[in-house]
Coordinates of C-alpha atoms and ligand atoms in Angstrom, one line a residue:
M958 CA 25.6 -24.2 -14.5
K959 CA 25.8 -21.0 -16.5
H960 CA 22.5 -19.6 -15.1
L961 CA 23.7 -20.1 -11.6
S962 CA 26.6 -17.7 -12.1
L963 CA 24.2 -15.3 -13.8
C964 CA 22.2 -15.5 -10.5
R965 CA 25.0 -14.2 -8.3
S966 CA 23.0 -11.0 -8.3
L967 CA 19.9 -13.1 -7.6
R968 CA 19.2 -10.7 -4.7
S969 CA 18.7 -8.0 -7.3
S970 CA 17.0 -9.3 -10.5
C971 CA 17.2 -12.7 -12.2
R972 CA 15.6 -15.8 -10.8
P973 CA 13.0 -18.2 -12.3
A974 CA 15.4 -20.4 -14.3
A975 CA 17.7 -20.8 -11.3
L976 CA 14.9 -21.6 -8.9
L977 CA 13.3 -24.1 -11.2
A978 CA 16.7 -25.8 -11.6
A979 CA 16.7 -26.1 -7.8
Q980 CA 13.2 -27.4 -7.4
F981 CA 12.3 -29.8 -4.7
L982 CA 9.3 -31.7 -3.9
L983 CA 8.9 -31.2 -0.2
T984 CA 6.7 -32.8 2.2
A985 CA 7.0 -31.8 5.8
G986 CA 10.3 -33.4 6.7
C987 CA 11.3 -35.2 3.5
L988 CA 13.0 -34.0 0.3
V989 CA 13.0 -35.5 -3.1
W990 CA 14.9 -34.1 -6.1
A991 CA 12.3 -33.7 -8.9
A992 CA 12.4 -33.1 -12.6
P993 CA 11.9 -29.4 -13.3
P994 CA 8.2 -28.8 -12.8
A995 CA 6.0 -26.4 -14.8
P996 CA 7.7 -23.0 -14.7
S997 CA 6.4 -20.6 -12.0
S998 CA 4.3 -17.9 -13.6
P999 CA 4.3 -14.2 -12.7
P1000 CA 1.6 -13.5 -10.1
I1001 CA -1.6 -11.9 -11.3
V1002 CA -3.7 -9.0 -9.9
L1003 CA -7.3 -9.8 -8.8
T1004 CA -9.8 -7.0 -8.2
G1005 CA -12.0 -7.7 -5.2
A1006 CA -10.0 -10.7 -4.1
D1007 CA -11.2 -10.1 -0.5
R1008 CA -14.8 -10.5 -1.8
R1009 CA -14.1 -14.0 -3.1
P1010 CA -14.8 -17.2 -1.0
S1011 CA -11.4 -18.4 0.1
T1012 CA -9.5 -20.8 2.4
S1013 CA -7.6 -18.8 4.9
L1014 CA -3.9 -19.7 5.5
N1015 CA -3.7 -17.1 8.3
G1016 CA -2.5 -18.2 11.7
D1017 CA 0.7 -19.6 13.1
W1018 CA 3.4 -20.5 10.5
A1019 CA 6.7 -22.2 11.4
S1020 CA 9.6 -19.8 10.8
I1021 CA 13.4 -20.0 10.4
V1022 CA 15.4 -16.9 10.5
D1023 CA 18.1 -17.1 7.8
P1024 CA 20.3 -14.0 7.8
Y1025 CA 22.7 -15.3 5.1
F1026 CA 19.9 -16.8 3.0
N1027 CA 21.6 -20.1 3.5
G1028 CA 18.4 -21.8 2.7
L1029 CA 18.7 -20.7 -0.9
F1030 CA 22.4 -20.0 -1.5
S1031 CA 25.4 -22.2 -1.2
F1032 CA 28.6 -20.9 0.4
H1033 CA 29.6 -19.7 -3.2
H1034 CA 26.4 -17.9 -3.3
E1035 CA 25.0 -20.3 -5.9
I1036 CA 21.5 -21.7 -5.7
K1037 CA 21.7 -24.9 -3.7
A1038 CA 21.5 -27.9 -6.0
N1039 CA 22.0 -31.0 -4.0
G1040 CA 19.6 -31.0 -1.2
F1041 CA 20.7 -28.4 1.3
F1042 CA 17.3 -26.9 1.2
L1043 CA 15.0 -26.1 4.1
N1044 CA 12.3 -28.5 5.1
R1045 CA 14.3 -31.5 4.6
K1046 CA 14.6 -34.4 7.1
A1047 CA 17.7 -36.5 7.3
Q1048 CA 17.7 -39.3 4.8
P1049 CA 19.3 -42.6 5.8
G1050 CA 22.0 -42.3 3.1
D1051 CA 22.8 -38.6 3.8
T1052 CA 26.4 -37.9 4.2
F1053 CA 25.7 -34.4 5.6
P1054 CA 23.9 -33.2 8.7
T1055 CA 20.3 -31.7 8.4
E1056 CA 20.5 -28.4 10.3
Y1057 CA 17.0 -27.2 10.3
D1058 CA 13.5 -28.6 11.0
F1059 CA 10.3 -26.6 10.6
G1060 CA 8.7 -29.1 12.9
K1061 CA 10.7 -27.7 15.8
A1062 CA 10.9 -24.1 14.5
P1063 CA 9.2 -21.3 16.5
K1064 CA 6.0 -19.8 15.1
L1065 CA 5.3 -16.5 13.5
K1066 CA 1.7 -15.2 13.2
V1067 CA 0.4 -14.4 9.7
P1068 CA -0.8 -11.7 8.9
A1069 CA 1.6 -9.7 10.9
D1070 CA 5.1 -8.2 10.7
W1071 CA 7.8 -10.2 12.4
N1072 CA 9.5 -7.2 14.1
S1073 CA 6.7 -6.7 16.7
Q1074 CA 6.3 -10.4 17.4
R1075 CA 9.8 -11.2 18.8
E1076 CA 12.2 -9.0 20.6
S1077 CA 15.1 -10.6 18.7
L1078 CA 13.5 -9.6 15.4
F1079 CA 12.7 -6.0 16.3
Y1080 CA 15.5 -4.6 14.2
Y1081 CA 15.9 -7.6 11.9
E1082 CA 16.3 -7.0 8.2
G1083 CA 16.9 -10.1 6.1
P1084 CA 15.3 -13.3 4.9
I1085 CA 13.0 -15.4 7.1
W1086 CA 11.4 -18.7 6.0
Y1087 CA 7.8 -19.5 6.7
Q1088 CA 6.2 -22.9 6.4
R1089 CA 2.8 -24.3 7.1
D1090 CA 0.8 -27.4 6.3
F1091 CA -2.8 -27.3 5.1
T1092 CA -5.4 -29.7 3.7
Y1093 CA -7.2 -28.8 0.5
Q1094 CA -9.7 -30.4 -1.9
P1095 CA -9.1 -28.9 -5.4
K1096 CA -12.3 -29.0 -7.5
P1097 CA -12.0 -30.2 -11.1
Q1098 CA -12.1 -27.6 -13.9
T1099 CA -10.9 -24.8 -11.5
R1100 CA -7.8 -22.6 -11.1
I1101 CA -6.5 -22.0 -7.6
F1102 CA -4.5 -19.0 -6.5
L1103 CA -2.4 -18.4 -3.5
H1104 CA -3.5 -14.9 -2.6
V1105 CA -0.9 -12.8 -0.7
G1106 CA -2.2 -9.5 0.8
A1107 CA 1.3 -8.2 1.1
A1108 CA 4.8 -9.5 1.8
N1109 CA 7.5 -7.0 2.6
Y1110 CA 9.8 -6.7 0.6
R1111 CA 10.8 -9.5 -1.6
S1112 CA 9.2 -12.9 -1.4
W1113 CA 9.4 -16.4 -3.0
F1114 CA 6.7 -19.1 -2.7
W1115 CA 6.8 -22.9 -3.0
V1116 CA 3.8 -25.2 -2.7
N1117 CA 4.6 -28.9 -2.2
G1118 CA 8.1 -28.1 -3.0
Q1119 CA 7.3 -26.5 -6.4
A1120 CA 8.3 -22.9 -7.0
V1121 CA 5.0 -21.0 -7.8
C1122 CA 6.0 -17.4 -7.9
E1123 CA 8.0 -14.6 -6.4
H1124 CA 7.3 -10.9 -5.9
E1125 CA 8.9 -7.6 -5.2
G1126 CA 7.1 -4.8 -3.4
G1127 CA 5.9 -4.8 0.2
F1128 CA 2.5 -3.1 0.1
T1129 CA 0.4 -4.6 -2.7
S1130 CA -1.4 -7.9 -3.1
F1131 CA -0.6 -10.6 -5.6
N1132 CA -1.9 -14.0 -6.6
C1133 CA 0.2 -17.0 -7.6
D1134 CA -1.3 -19.8 -9.7
V1135 CA -1.0 -23.1 -7.7
T1136 CA -3.4 -25.1 -9.7
A1137 CA -0.7 -27.4 -11.1
V1138 CA 0.9 -28.2 -7.8
L1139 CA -1.9 -28.6 -5.3
H1140 CA -3.2 -32.1 -4.5
P1141 CA -6.2 -33.4 -2.6
G1142 CA -5.5 -33.8 1.1
A1143 CA -2.2 -32.7 2.7
N1144 CA -0.3 -29.9 1.2
F1145 CA 2.3 -27.4 2.5
V1146 CA 3.5 -24.0 1.5
V1147 CA 7.0 -22.5 2.1
A1148 CA 7.7 -18.8 1.7
A1149 CA 11.0 -16.9 1.9
V1150 CA 10.4 -13.2 2.8
D1151 CA 13.3 -10.8 2.8
N1152 CA 12.8 -7.2 4.0
T1153 CA 16.4 -6.2 3.1
R1154 CA 16.3 -2.6 1.7
H1155 CA 17.8 -2.1 -1.8
E1156 CA 19.2 0.9 -3.5
D1157 CA 17.2 -0.1 -6.6
G1158 CA 14.2 -0.8 -4.5
V1159 CA 10.8 1.0 -4.4
P1160 CA 11.1 2.4 -1.8
T1161 CA 14.8 2.7 -1.7
L1162 CA 17.3 2.6 1.3
E1163 CA 16.0 5.6 3.3
T1164 CA 12.5 5.8 4.8
D1165 CA 11.0 7.5 7.8
W1166 CA 9.0 4.5 8.8
W1167 CA 9.9 1.1 10.4
N1168 CA 10.8 -1.5 7.9
Y1169 CA 8.3 -4.1 9.1
G1170 CA 9.1 -7.4 7.4
G1171 CA 7.0 -10.5 6.8
L1172 CA 3.7 -11.7 5.5
T1173 CA 2.0 -8.5 6.8
R1174 CA -1.5 -9.0 5.3
S1175 CA -3.8 -12.0 4.8
V1176 CA -2.8 -15.1 2.9
S1177 CA -5.4 -17.5 1.5
L1178 CA -6.3 -19.8 -1.3
I1179 CA -8.9 -18.6 -3.9
Q1180 CA -10.6 -21.1 -6.2
V1181 CA -12.1 -19.9 -9.5
P1182 CA -13.5 -21.5 -12.6
Q1183 CA -11.1 -22.0 -15.6
A1184 CA -12.6 -18.9 -17.1
F1185 CA -12.8 -16.2 -14.4
I1186 CA -13.1 -12.5 -13.7
D1187 CA -9.7 -11.2 -12.8
Q1188 CA -10.3 -7.4 -12.9
Y1189 CA -13.3 -5.1 -13.2
D1190 CA -14.0 -1.4 -13.0
L1191 CA -17.4 0.2 -12.4
H1192 CA -17.8 3.9 -11.8
L1193 CA -20.2 6.8 -12.4
S1194 CA -19.5 8.5 -15.7
R1195 CA -18.1 12.0 -15.5
T1196 CA -19.5 12.9 -18.9
A1197 CA -22.9 11.2 -18.5
P1198 CA -23.4 11.3 -14.7
S1199 CA -26.7 9.4 -14.9
S1200 CA -24.9 6.3 -16.2
I1201 CA -22.4 3.8 -14.9
E1202 CA -19.5 2.8 -17.1
G1203 CA -16.5 0.6 -16.9
W1204 CA -15.4 -2.9 -17.9
V1205 CA -15.1 -6.5 -16.8
H1206 CA -12.0 -8.5 -17.8
L1207 CA -11.9 -12.3 -17.9
Q1208 CA -9.0 -14.7 -18.0
G1209 CA -9.5 -17.9 -20.0
A1210 CA -12.8 -16.8 -21.7
L1211 CA -13.5 -16.9 -25.4
P1212 CA -14.4 -13.7 -27.2
G1213 CA -18.2 -13.5 -27.5
A1214 CA -18.8 -14.8 -24.0
K1215 CA -21.4 -12.8 -22.0
V1216 CA -20.9 -10.8 -18.8
Q1217 CA -23.9 -9.8 -16.7
V1218 CA -23.9 -6.9 -14.2
E1219 CA -26.7 -6.6 -11.6
I1220 CA -27.4 -4.0 -9.0
P1221 CA -30.5 -5.4 -7.4
E1222 CA -31.3 -2.3 -5.3
L1223 CA -31.4 -0.1 -8.4
G1224 CA -33.1 -2.7 -10.6
V1225 CA -30.1 -2.9 -12.9
N1226 CA -29.5 -6.0 -14.9
T1227 CA -27.4 -5.5 -17.9
S1228 CA -25.1 -7.6 -20.0
A1229 CA -22.1 -7.1 -22.3
T1230 CA -19.9 -9.2 -24.6
I1231 CA -16.3 -10.2 -24.1
A1232 CA -14.0 -8.8 -26.9
E1233 CA -10.7 -10.2 -28.3
N1234 CA -8.8 -8.6 -25.4
G1235 CA -10.9 -10.4 -22.8
R1236 CA -12.7 -7.2 -21.8
A1237 CA -16.5 -6.5 -21.9
I1238 CA -17.2 -2.8 -22.0
I1239 CA -20.0 -1.8 -19.6
H1240 CA -22.2 1.3 -19.9
F1241 CA -25.8 1.6 -18.7
P1242 CA -28.1 4.3 -17.5
V1243 CA -29.1 4.4 -13.8
S1244 CA -31.9 6.2 -12.0
G1245 CA -32.6 6.7 -8.4
L1246 CA -28.9 6.3 -7.5
Q1247 CA -27.7 7.9 -4.3
R1248 CA -24.3 9.2 -4.9
W1249 CA -21.5 8.3 -2.5
S1250 CA -20.1 11.1 -0.4
P1251 CA -18.6 11.6 3.1
E1252 CA -22.0 12.7 4.3
T1253 CA -23.8 9.8 2.5
P1254 CA -21.4 6.9 2.0
K1255 CA -23.9 4.8 0.2
L1256 CA -22.7 1.5 -1.0
Y1257 CA -24.5 -0.8 -3.4
K1258 CA -24.3 -4.6 -3.8
V1259 CA -23.1 -5.3 -7.3
Q1260 CA -23.1 -8.8 -8.8
I1261 CA -21.0 -9.7 -11.8
H1262 CA -21.6 -13.0 -13.6
A1263 CA -19.5 -14.4 -16.4
G1264 CA -20.2 -18.0 -17.3
P1265 CA -19.5 -20.2 -14.3
D1266 CA -17.8 -17.3 -12.4
A1267 CA -19.5 -14.7 -10.2
I1268 CA -18.4 -12.1 -7.8
E1269 CA -20.4 -9.8 -5.5
D1270 CA -18.8 -6.5 -4.5
V1271 CA -20.1 -3.5 -2.5
I1272 CA -19.4 -0.3 -4.5
G1273 CA -20.2 3.4 -4.0
F1274 CA -20.8 5.6 -7.1
R1275 CA -19.5 9.2 -7.2
T1276 CA -17.7 11.5 -9.7
I1277 CA -14.4 13.3 -8.9
E1278 CA -12.8 15.9 -11.2
T1279 CA -11.2 19.3 -11.2
R1280 CA -12.4 22.6 -12.7
G1281 CA -9.6 25.2 -12.7
T1282 CA -8.4 25.3 -9.1
E1283 CA -11.5 23.6 -7.8
I1284 CA -11.9 19.9 -6.8
L1285 CA -15.4 18.8 -7.6
L1286 CA -17.0 15.8 -5.8
N1287 CA -20.3 14.9 -7.5
G1288 CA -20.0 18.2 -9.5
K1289 CA -19.7 20.4 -6.3
P1290 CA -16.6 22.1 -5.0
I1291 CA -15.2 20.4 -1.9
F1292 CA -12.5 21.3 0.6
L1293 CA -10.6 18.2 1.8
R1294 CA -10.3 18.4 5.7
G1295 CA -7.8 15.7 6.2
V1296 CA -4.9 14.1 8.0
A1297 CA -2.1 11.8 7.0
I1298 CA -2.0 8.2 8.3
H1299 CA 0.7 5.5 8.4
A1300 CA -0.4 1.8 8.5
E1301 CA 0.9 1.5 12.1
A1302 CA -1.5 -0.4 14.4
P1303 CA -2.8 1.8 17.2
Y1304 CA -1.9 0.6 20.7
R1305 CA -0.4 -2.8 19.7
L1306 CA 2.0 -1.3 17.1
G1307 CA 3.3 -3.1 14.1
R1308 CA 1.7 -3.2 10.7
A1309 CA -2.0 -2.3 10.7
N1310 CA -4.1 -5.0 9.0
T1311 CA -7.4 -5.6 10.8
D1312 CA -10.8 -4.1 10.6
K1313 CA -10.3 -2.9 14.2
D1314 CA -7.1 -1.1 13.3
A1315 CA -8.8 0.6 10.4
E1316 CA -11.9 1.6 12.4
T1317 CA -9.8 3.0 15.2
L1318 CA -7.5 5.1 12.9
L1319 CA -10.4 6.3 10.7
G1320 CA -12.6 6.7 13.7
W1321 CA -10.2 9.2 15.1
A1322 CA -10.0 11.0 11.8
K1323 CA -13.8 11.3 11.7
E1324 CA -13.9 12.4 15.3
M1325 CA -11.5 15.2 14.3
G1326 CA -13.9 16.3 11.7
C1327 CA -12.1 14.9 8.6
N1328 CA -13.7 14.1 5.3
F1329 CA -10.3 13.0 3.8
V1330 CA -7.2 11.0 4.7
R1331 CA -3.8 10.7 3.0
L1332 CA -2.8 7.1 3.4
A1333 CA 1.0 7.4 3.4
H1334 CA 3.4 6.5 1.8
Y1335 CA 2.4 3.2 0.3
P1336 CA -0.9 1.4 -0.6
H1337 CA -2.8 0.4 2.5
D1338 CA -4.6 -2.8 3.3
E1339 CA -8.0 -3.4 1.7
T1340 CA -9.5 -3.5 5.2
M1341 CA -8.6 0.2 5.5
L1342 CA -10.1 1.1 2.1
R1343 CA -13.3 -0.9 2.8
A1344 CA -13.6 1.0 6.1
A1345 CA -13.1 4.4 4.3
D1346 CA -15.8 3.4 1.9
R1347 CA -18.2 2.5 4.8
M1348 CA -17.3 5.5 7.0
G1349 CA -17.3 8.1 4.2
L1350 CA -13.7 9.3 4.1
L1351 CA -12.1 10.4 0.8
V1352 CA -8.7 8.8 0.2
W1353 CA -5.3 9.8 -1.2
S1354 CA -3.6 6.5 -2.0
E1355 CA 0.2 6.5 -2.7
N1356 CA 2.8 4.5 -4.6
P1357 CA 6.0 4.2 -2.5
V1358 CA 8.2 6.3 -4.8
Y1359 CA 9.6 8.0 -1.7
W1360 CA 12.5 10.4 -1.6
A1361 CA 15.4 9.5 -3.9
V1362 CA 14.7 6.2 -5.7
Q1363 CA 16.9 5.5 -8.7
F1364 CA 15.0 7.6 -11.3
D1365 CA 17.5 6.9 -14.0
N1366 CA 17.2 3.1 -13.7
P1367 CA 14.6 1.5 -16.1
K1368 CA 14.3 -1.5 -13.8
V1369 CA 13.2 0.7 -11.0
L1370 CA 10.7 2.4 -13.2
A1371 CA 9.3 -1.1 -14.1
K1372 CA 9.1 -1.9 -10.3
A1373 CA 7.2 1.3 -9.6
A1374 CA 4.9 0.7 -12.6
Q1375 CA 4.2 -2.9 -11.4
Q1376 CA 3.3 -1.7 -7.9
L1377 CA 1.0 0.9 -9.4
D1378 CA -0.7 -1.8 -11.6
E1379 CA -1.2 -3.9 -8.5
E1380 CA -2.4 -1.0 -6.4
I1381 CA -4.9 0.2 -9.0
G1382 CA -5.9 -3.3 -10.2
T1383 CA -6.7 -4.3 -6.6
S1384 CA -8.4 -1.2 -5.3
R1385 CA -10.0 0.5 -8.4
N1386 CA -13.6 0.2 -7.2
H1387 CA -13.3 2.0 -3.9
A1388 CA -15.4 5.1 -4.0
S1389 CA -13.3 6.5 -1.2
I1390 CA -10.2 6.7 -3.4
I1391 CA -10.2 10.0 -5.3
L1392 CA -6.4 10.6 -5.7
W1393 CA -3.6 8.3 -7.0
S1394 CA -0.4 9.8 -5.6
M1395 CA 2.7 9.0 -7.7
A1396 CA 5.4 10.0 -5.2
N1397 CA 6.6 11.8 -2.1
E1398 CA 9.3 14.5 -1.7
T1399 CA 11.4 13.5 -4.7
P1400 CA 14.4 15.6 -5.7
E1401 CA 13.7 18.0 -8.6
N1402 CA 15.7 16.8 -11.6
G1403 CA 15.0 15.7 -15.2
A1404 CA 15.3 12.0 -14.6
R1405 CA 12.8 12.3 -11.7
T1406 CA 10.3 14.3 -13.6
Q1407 CA 10.5 12.0 -16.6
F1408 CA 10.1 8.9 -14.3
I1409 CA 7.0 10.2 -12.6
A1410 CA 5.5 11.7 -15.7
T1411 CA 5.7 8.2 -17.2
L1412 CA 3.9 6.7 -14.2
A1413 CA 1.3 9.5 -14.4
A1414 CA 0.6 8.7 -18.0
R1415 CA 0.3 5.0 -17.2
V1416 CA -2.3 5.8 -14.5
R1417 CA -4.3 8.0 -16.9
E1418 CA -4.5 4.9 -19.1
L1419 CA -5.3 2.5 -16.2
D1420 CA -7.9 4.8 -14.5
P1421 CA -9.1 8.0 -16.2
S1422 CA -11.9 8.3 -13.6
R1423 CA -9.6 9.6 -10.8
L1424 CA -7.2 12.5 -10.1
I1425 CA -3.4 12.2 -10.1
T1426 CA -1.2 13.9 -7.6
A1427 CA 2.1 13.8 -5.8
A1428 CA 3.6 15.4 -2.6
L1429 CA 6.1 18.0 -3.9
L1430 CA 8.9 19.9 -2.1
V1431 CA 8.7 23.7 -2.2
R1432 CA 11.5 26.2 -2.5
S1433 CA 12.0 29.6 -0.8
E1434 CA 13.0 33.1 -1.8
G1435 CA 13.1 35.2 1.3
H1436 CA 9.7 35.1 3.0
T1437 CA 8.1 33.6 -0.1
K1438 CA 7.5 30.0 -0.6
I1439 CA 7.3 29.0 -4.3
I1440 CA 5.5 26.0 -5.8
D1441 CA 7.0 25.7 -9.3
D1442 CA 8.4 22.1 -9.5
P1443 CA 8.1 21.1 -13.2
L1444 CA 6.5 17.8 -12.1
G1445 CA 3.4 19.9 -11.4
K1446 CA 2.6 19.8 -15.1
A1447 CA 2.0 16.1 -15.0
L1448 CA -0.5 16.3 -12.1
D1449 CA -4.2 17.2 -11.8
V1450 CA -3.8 18.2 -8.1
I1451 CA -0.6 19.5 -6.6
G1452 CA 0.4 18.3 -3.2
F1453 CA 3.1 20.1 -1.2
N1454 CA 4.9 19.5 2.1
E1455 CA 6.2 22.2 4.3
Y1456 CA 7.4 22.3 7.9
I1457 CA 7.4 26.0 8.9
G1458 CA 7.8 26.1 12.6
W1459 CA 9.5 22.8 12.9
Y1460 CA 12.3 22.1 10.4
E1461 CA 12.6 25.8 9.7
Q1462 CA 11.7 29.1 11.4
T1463 CA 9.4 29.4 14.4
P1464 CA 5.7 28.8 14.4
Q1465 CA 5.2 32.5 14.0
G1466 CA 7.2 32.4 10.7
A1467 CA 4.0 31.3 9.0
D1468 CA 2.4 34.6 9.7
T1469 CA 4.9 36.4 7.4
T1470 CA 5.2 33.7 4.8
N1471 CA 3.7 34.4 1.3
W1472 CA 3.1 31.8 -1.3
R1473 CA 3.7 31.9 -5.0
V1474 CA 2.0 29.1 -6.9
D1475 CA 3.0 28.7 -10.6
Y1476 CA 0.0 26.5 -11.4
Q1477 CA -3.7 27.1 -11.9
K1478 CA -4.5 23.8 -10.3
P1479 CA -6.0 22.7 -6.9
L1480 CA -3.5 22.6 -4.1
I1481 CA -3.4 20.2 -1.1
V1482 CA -0.9 20.8 1.7
S1483 CA 0.0 17.1 2.1
E1484 CA 2.2 17.6 5.1
F1485 CA 2.8 20.2 7.8
G1486 CA 3.2 19.8 11.6
G1487 CA 5.7 19.3 14.4
G1488 CA 6.6 16.8 17.1
A1489 CA 5.2 16.7 20.6
K1490 CA 5.5 14.1 23.4
A1491 CA 2.0 13.4 24.6
G1492 CA 1.6 14.7 28.1
L1493 CA 4.7 16.9 27.9
H1494 CA 3.7 20.5 28.7
G1495 CA 5.4 23.9 28.8
K1496 CA 5.5 27.2 27.1
P1497 CA 4.5 27.4 23.4
T1498 CA 8.1 28.1 22.7
D1499 CA 9.3 24.8 24.3
R1500 CA 9.9 22.2 21.6
W1501 CA 8.4 18.8 22.0
T1502 CA 5.6 20.1 24.3
E1503 CA 2.0 19.9 23.3
E1504 CA 1.8 23.7 23.5
Y1505 CA 4.6 24.1 20.9
Q1506 CA 2.9 21.7 18.5
A1507 CA -0.5 23.4 19.0
D1508 CA 1.2 26.7 18.3
I1509 CA 2.5 25.4 15.0
Y1510 CA -1.0 24.5 14.0
R1511 CA -2.5 27.8 15.1
H1512 CA -0.1 29.8 12.8
Q1513 CA -0.3 27.2 10.0
L1514 CA -4.1 27.4 9.7
G1515 CA -3.8 31.2 9.5
M1516 CA -1.2 31.0 6.8
L1517 CA -2.9 28.3 4.8
N1518 CA -6.2 30.1 4.8
R1519 CA -4.3 32.9 2.9
I1520 CA -3.5 30.6 -0.1
P1521 CA -6.3 31.2 -2.6
Q1522 CA -6.2 27.8 -4.4
L1523 CA -5.8 25.6 -1.3
R1524 CA -8.4 22.9 -1.6
G1525 CA -7.3 20.5 1.1
M1526 CA -4.9 19.6 3.8
S1527 CA -3.5 16.4 5.5
P1528 CA -1.3 17.5 8.3
W1529 CA 1.5 15.1 9.3
V1530 CA 0.3 12.9 11.1
L1531 CA -2.7 11.4 12.8
M1532 CA -0.8 9.0 15.2
D1533 CA 2.8 8.7 16.4
F1534 CA 4.5 5.9 14.5
R1535 CA 7.8 3.9 14.7
S1536 CA 10.7 5.2 12.8
P1537 CA 14.4 4.2 12.9
N1538 CA 15.3 7.9 12.4
R1539 CA 13.9 9.1 15.7
P1540 CA 16.3 8.1 18.6
L1541 CA 15.8 11.0 21.0
V1542 CA 15.7 9.3 24.4
G1543 CA 12.8 10.2 26.6
I1544 CA 11.0 12.0 23.8
Q1545 CA 11.0 10.0 20.6
D1546 CA 12.4 6.6 21.7
G1547 CA 12.1 5.3 18.1
F1548 CA 8.9 7.1 17.3
N1549 CA 8.1 10.0 15.0
R1550 CA 6.2 12.1 17.5
K1551 CA 4.4 14.4 15.0
G1552 CA 1.2 12.6 15.7
L1553 CA -1.9 14.5 16.9
I1554 CA -2.5 11.4 18.9
S1555 CA 0.1 9.2 20.6
D1556 CA 0.5 5.5 19.6
Q1557 CA -1.4 4.7 22.8
G1558 CA -4.4 6.9 21.9
Q1559 CA -3.6 10.1 23.9
K1560 CA -5.0 13.1 22.1
K1561 CA -2.6 16.1 22.1
Q1562 CA -3.7 19.7 22.3
A1563 CA -3.3 20.2 18.5
F1564 CA -5.8 17.4 17.9
F1565 CA -8.5 19.5 19.6
L1566 CA -7.3 22.7 17.9
L1567 CA -7.6 21.2 14.4
Q1568 CA -10.9 19.5 15.4
K1569 CA -12.4 22.9 16.3
A1570 CA -11.2 24.4 13.0
Y1571 CA -12.6 21.5 11.0
N1572 CA -15.9 21.4 12.8
E1573 CA -16.3 25.2 12.4
N1574 CA -15.3 24.9 8.8
A1575 CA -12.6 27.5 9.5
V1576 CA -10.2 26.1 6.9
G1577 CA -10.1 26.7 3.1
K1578 CA -11.6 30.1 3.6
A1579 CA -9.2 32.0 1.3
D1580 CA -11.9 32.8 -1.4
Ligands
GCU1850 C1 8.7 14.1 5.5 C2 8.2 12.8 5.0 C3 7.6 11.9 6.1 C4 8.3 12.2 7.4 C5 8.1 13.6 7.7 C6 8.9 13.9 9.0 O1 8.1 15.1 4.9 O2 7.4 12.8 3.9 O3 7.6 10.6 5.7 O4 7.8 11.3 8.3 O5 8.6 14.4 6.8 O6 10.0 14.4 8.9 O7 8.3 13.7 10.1

């Protein structure tokens, strides 16, 4: 079958036709070859999916580790066509052995990465099959979506043996339409998740974080009416700050249909009409609104009704913009006292995905005097963003264009754009998010600059209410650090990473370092710092000691305060996190130790030094 040979490179790009050709109706333990079902459709983005009533599919799933992806490919690397597919029980007439059984398979928890659940999976990179049964009663006149909070890195989904969707990208949520394949009563879902790294991936082969695989965020079923609200955007207008503007988009609704927006606490009850493109433009005056800010993280219940569909969200309203080299929050200049955070769960390790994880990590940031966090290097879980909204922390959210992705590969650009669409589509109403970051530490060349400038232009379309940034590398001439990367032109706010005192020079080197900045834009030092093993003490010149790390911070704060247009900082990093690049025995042991706090919550000297500087507002004092 021609398309099968086409799919030899299935691991890289072409699938649906092949998968459909290989469809199976599966019930736990029996396999039937079925006529090709309705083709699986690309997943959709839902705004506020976590605010919708849903049926959770979290919990224990059966799992089969399949390093050679034998469950999908034959020994000639073709899609299996005659029944060698997982989830099959032996048939009386079978002339071949059945060599798997989900019924007897060990369990994996969802949501969670698999690496921290089983010693044997700690370093595992490859495909794992998940399966679980569930009962469900689909209501008539509805559509049902399988909501996946995140699946790292590539994933395929079947419900009752029918392919429903597949996805690439490990840190954004997606929703697969399962309306056509669900039936009343007993159902089951099978997922193949493969965290193999790819050169043409986003991110690509090299990262300085653990490649946690699996269904790492919540999975559920969401039921909506035939015509439903898929995305909406409501924010305070920059140009008319006493009015809220935005839009509501519906799927399956006829032009002319009405949308109603209510904010009971503010006595707002307004409506708008759906246009040809499914969107209703929203714009209404508001009085008595308390603006959202770190000091006053006021959130309002917002109800959106459209025909039979309704959703209630909790949203804060604030404006964010730049004026020359200033960042203005609600029209006033602000200095972002921040820290960078990885989605590593404190104490238990593995992917962070619970309210408790978020409250612990953001609680430490607040305790340190932060009003800002850089969520690195990929979109974090909605639980983290909801907590930032509640706790009053401004957020830098980042697309995982990290280091050297294939900037000259249009397919890779499409993947990065898709992940941005999902990140922004899902999280666009978080007052906490003020910055969309396009990338981190990318090599300066024409293809790279074009690639990211294209993404930045897309974001300006998708969300003109926020600021665009990226973490740039800087270059040196003698004792002068120079920020002149051409990518800066495409950004509203320039982020830069530097490691004076760690990867270069001594901590004192900062005292004699000057900065030349070729942009009249706000600057954020998005990374600086150094490693320290919690509890290891010595002279400030002894690397890996808390004293050495604290000394880096002492000299850094002095230097950074001499950069006139510095408007924020997010030192690297709040908490030690796992990384495959950090093998130093007795010190790193598989952890990046640049945390101000250890993975077990031990605060290092530098934590208290930065806390003092933040609480005394001793940063950002160049003017
Ligand atoms: C880089 C990178 C981080 C990394 C850090 C480090 O700048 O952006 O992801 O962890 O440096 O080396 O510790």
